[in-house]
GROMACS .gro file of C-alpha atoms in nm:
model
  151
    1MET     CA    1   8.790   5.852   2.383
    2LYS     CA    2   9.099   5.617   2.383
    3ILE     CA    3   9.004   5.259   2.493
    4ALA     CA    4   9.259   4.967   2.592
    5PHE     CA    5   9.191   4.595   2.641
    6VAL     CA    6   9.444   4.436   2.837
    7LEU     CA    7   9.425   4.081   2.773
    8THR     CA    8   9.648   3.806   3.007
    9VAL     CA    9   9.411   3.514   2.939
   10HIS     CA   10   9.254   3.575   2.584
   11LEU     CA   11   9.460   3.612   2.256
   12PRO     CA   12   9.457   3.958   2.084
   13ASP     CA   13   9.219   3.819   1.803
   14ASP     CA   14   8.985   3.667   2.062
   15GLU     CA   15   8.639   3.658   1.875
   16ARG     CA   16   8.429   3.852   2.154
   17VAL     CA   17   8.726   4.105   2.212
   18TRP     CA   18   8.842   4.215   1.882
   19PHE     CA   19   8.558   4.134   1.630
   20GLN     CA   20   8.249   4.231   1.876
   21GLU     CA   21   8.355   4.486   2.136
   22SER     CA   22   8.654   4.634   1.963
   23SER     CA   23   8.485   4.672   1.628
   24SER     CA   24   8.180   4.814   1.792
   25LEU     CA   25   8.385   5.071   1.978
   26GLN     CA   26   8.562   5.156   1.682
   27LYS     CA   27   8.252   5.207   1.478
   28ALA     CA   28   8.139   5.444   1.768
   29GLY     CA   29   8.459   5.656   1.700
   30HIS     CA   30   8.689   5.541   1.978
   31GLU     CA   31   9.046   5.452   1.935
   32ILE     CA   32   9.132   5.101   2.038
   33PHE     CA   33   9.443   4.972   2.151
   34VAL     CA   34   9.499   4.579   2.263
   35VAL     CA   35   9.759   4.468   2.503
   36SER     CA   36   9.790   4.079   2.519
   37SER     CA   37  10.050   3.873   2.707
   38ARG     CA   38   9.921   3.567   2.534
   39THR     CA   39  10.154   3.565   2.218
   40THR     CA   40  10.437   3.756   2.048
   41GLN     CA   41  10.252   3.755   1.714
   42THR     CA   42   9.970   3.966   1.569
   43SER     CA   43   9.837   4.115   1.269
   44LEU     CA   44   9.617   4.354   1.448
   45PRO     CA   45   9.650   4.719   1.427
   46HIS     CA   46   9.728   4.940   1.752
   47SER     CA   47   9.822   4.618   1.975
   48PHE     CA   48  10.124   4.525   2.183
   49CYS     CA   49  10.190   4.153   2.241
   50PHE     CA   50  10.416   3.967   2.456
   51ASP     CA   51  10.476   3.602   2.581
   52ASP     CA   52  10.448   3.576   2.949
   53THR     CA   53  10.547   3.231   2.989
   54GLY     CA   54  10.776   3.191   3.259
   55MET     CA   55  10.777   3.554   3.384
   56PRO     CA   56  10.741   3.650   3.742
   57LYS     CA   57  10.401   3.825   3.821
   58LYS     CA   58  10.536   4.143   3.928
   59GLU     CA   59  10.717   4.188   3.599
   60LEU     CA   60  10.401   4.093   3.390
   61ILE     CA   61  10.213   4.360   3.582
   62ALA     CA   62  10.490   4.619   3.520
   63THR     CA   63  10.539   4.520   3.144
   64LEU     CA   64  10.124   4.548   3.104
   65ALA     CA   65  10.119   4.896   3.293
   66SER     CA   66  10.416   5.022   3.081
   67SER     CA   67  10.257   4.939   2.768
   68LEU     CA   68   9.945   5.131   2.883
   69MET     CA   69  10.171   5.453   2.984
   70VAL     CA   70  10.245   5.468   2.592
   71PHE     CA   71   9.887   5.472   2.492
   72SER     CA   72   9.768   5.664   2.806
   73PRO     CA   73   9.379   5.524   2.748
   74ASP     CA   74   9.078   5.675   2.931
   75VAL     CA   75   8.933   5.370   2.996
   76ILE     CA   76   9.073   5.012   3.030
   77ILE     CA   77   8.896   4.669   2.972
   78CYS     CA   78   9.066   4.387   3.160
   79ASP     CA   79   8.989   4.022   3.113
   80ASN     CA   80   9.133   3.897   3.472
   81PRO     CA   81   9.271   4.031   3.813
   82MET     CA   82   9.612   4.047   3.689
   83ALA     CA   83   9.536   4.283   3.450
   84ILE     CA   84   9.337   4.479   3.667
   85LEU     CA   85   9.642   4.529   3.915
   86ALA     CA   86   9.841   4.632   3.589
   87ALA     CA   87   9.573   4.900   3.505
   88GLN     CA   88   9.555   5.007   3.883
   89GLN     CA   89   9.915   5.087   3.841
   90PHE     CA   90   9.915   5.292   3.536
   91LYS     CA   91   9.601   5.490   3.667
   92ARG     CA   92   9.801   5.559   4.001
   93GLN     CA   93  10.130   5.643   3.808
   94LYS     CA   94  10.000   5.848   3.490
   95ASN     CA   95   9.609   5.904   3.455
   96LYS     CA   96   9.411   5.921   3.792
   97LYS     CA   97   9.089   5.982   3.569
   98ALA     CA   98   9.114   5.660   3.378
   99HIS     CA   99   8.831   5.415   3.424
  100ILE     CA  100   8.917   5.029   3.484
  101VAL     CA  101   8.625   4.775   3.375
  102TYR     CA  102   8.655   4.409   3.434
  103ASP     CA  103   8.484   4.208   3.139
  104VAL     CA  104   8.403   3.897   3.331
  105THR     CA  105   8.447   3.596   3.093
  106GLU     CA  106   8.555   3.368   3.412
  107TRP     CA  107   8.534   3.456   3.776
  108TYR     CA  108   8.801   3.311   3.962
  109PRO     CA  109   8.853   3.063   4.108
  110SER     CA  110   8.754   2.831   3.819
  111GLN     CA  111   8.716   2.475   3.779
  112LYS     CA  112   9.027   2.470   3.593
  113ASN     CA  113   9.258   2.656   3.881
  114LEU     CA  114   9.129   2.381   4.085
  115LYS     CA  115   9.116   2.061   3.931
  116ASN     CA  116   9.390   1.770   4.002
  117LEU     CA  117   9.452   1.903   4.357
  118PRO     CA  118   9.375   1.732   4.657
  119LEU     CA  119   9.081   1.863   4.883
  120PHE     CA  120   9.291   2.055   5.147
  121LYS     CA  121   9.490   2.214   4.884
  122LYS     CA  122   9.174   2.289   4.652
  123ILE     CA  123   9.019   2.469   4.945
  124ILE     CA  124   9.313   2.692   5.020
  125LYS     CA  125   9.360   2.771   4.670
  126ALA     CA  126   9.001   2.857   4.637
  127GLY     CA  127   9.021   3.089   4.925
  128LEU     CA  128   9.334   3.266   4.799
  129LEU     CA  129   9.203   3.320   4.458
  130THR     CA  130   8.885   3.430   4.591
  131ALA     CA  131   9.054   3.694   4.815
  132PHE     CA  132   9.260   3.801   4.522
  133SER     CA  133   8.967   3.851   4.294
  134TYR     CA  134   8.793   4.066   4.566
  135TYR     CA  135   9.124   4.273   4.616
  136ALA     CA  136   9.167   4.354   4.241
  137ALA     CA  137   8.776   4.416   4.225
  138TRP     CA  138   8.816   4.693   4.483
  139PHE     CA  139   9.008   4.898   4.193
  140LEU     CA  140   8.714   4.883   3.950
  141ASP     CA  141   8.475   5.151   3.804
  142GLY     CA  142   8.260   4.884   3.635
  143PHE     CA  143   8.181   4.529   3.513
  144ILE     CA  144   8.071   4.391   3.170
  145PHE     CA  145   7.911   4.067   3.186
  146GLY     CA  146   7.936   3.894   2.851
  147GLU     CA  147   7.697   3.622   2.930
  148TYR     CA  148   7.368   3.652   3.107
  149TYR     CA  149   7.430   3.345   3.338
  150LYS     CA  150   7.765   3.508   3.467
  151ALA     CA  151   7.571   3.842   3.567
   0.00000   0.00000   0.00000
């Protein structure tokens, strides 16, 4: 089976993603591909990396989806809601049978998304991020909870 990790928050060589999940899946005979928008440099095999700094969200989603088109995975493991939207775009355009899984390492909104905001703006942003998370979750086939307390 072809499995792709779509990372918009984590580096491609993140310990949990590459050295635990990916390594276990490779040992089980699966073909792994990593897409990351956090860096332009990586020494990992089967990876596509780019820097999304200053990139509009629609362009980020399109770039992630087009990289998935090249690999054409059967399962897509995403690290946040933005990656889920890119996976859904790929699924809609290329492989309707692909499964999208959300690896929940951080559920949005988190404290880092809301700090240094006045109370009113914090409430508005928390509401928008929560709505966005639920919207993205609509497209999922499953979840992976990496830590007991996040489940």
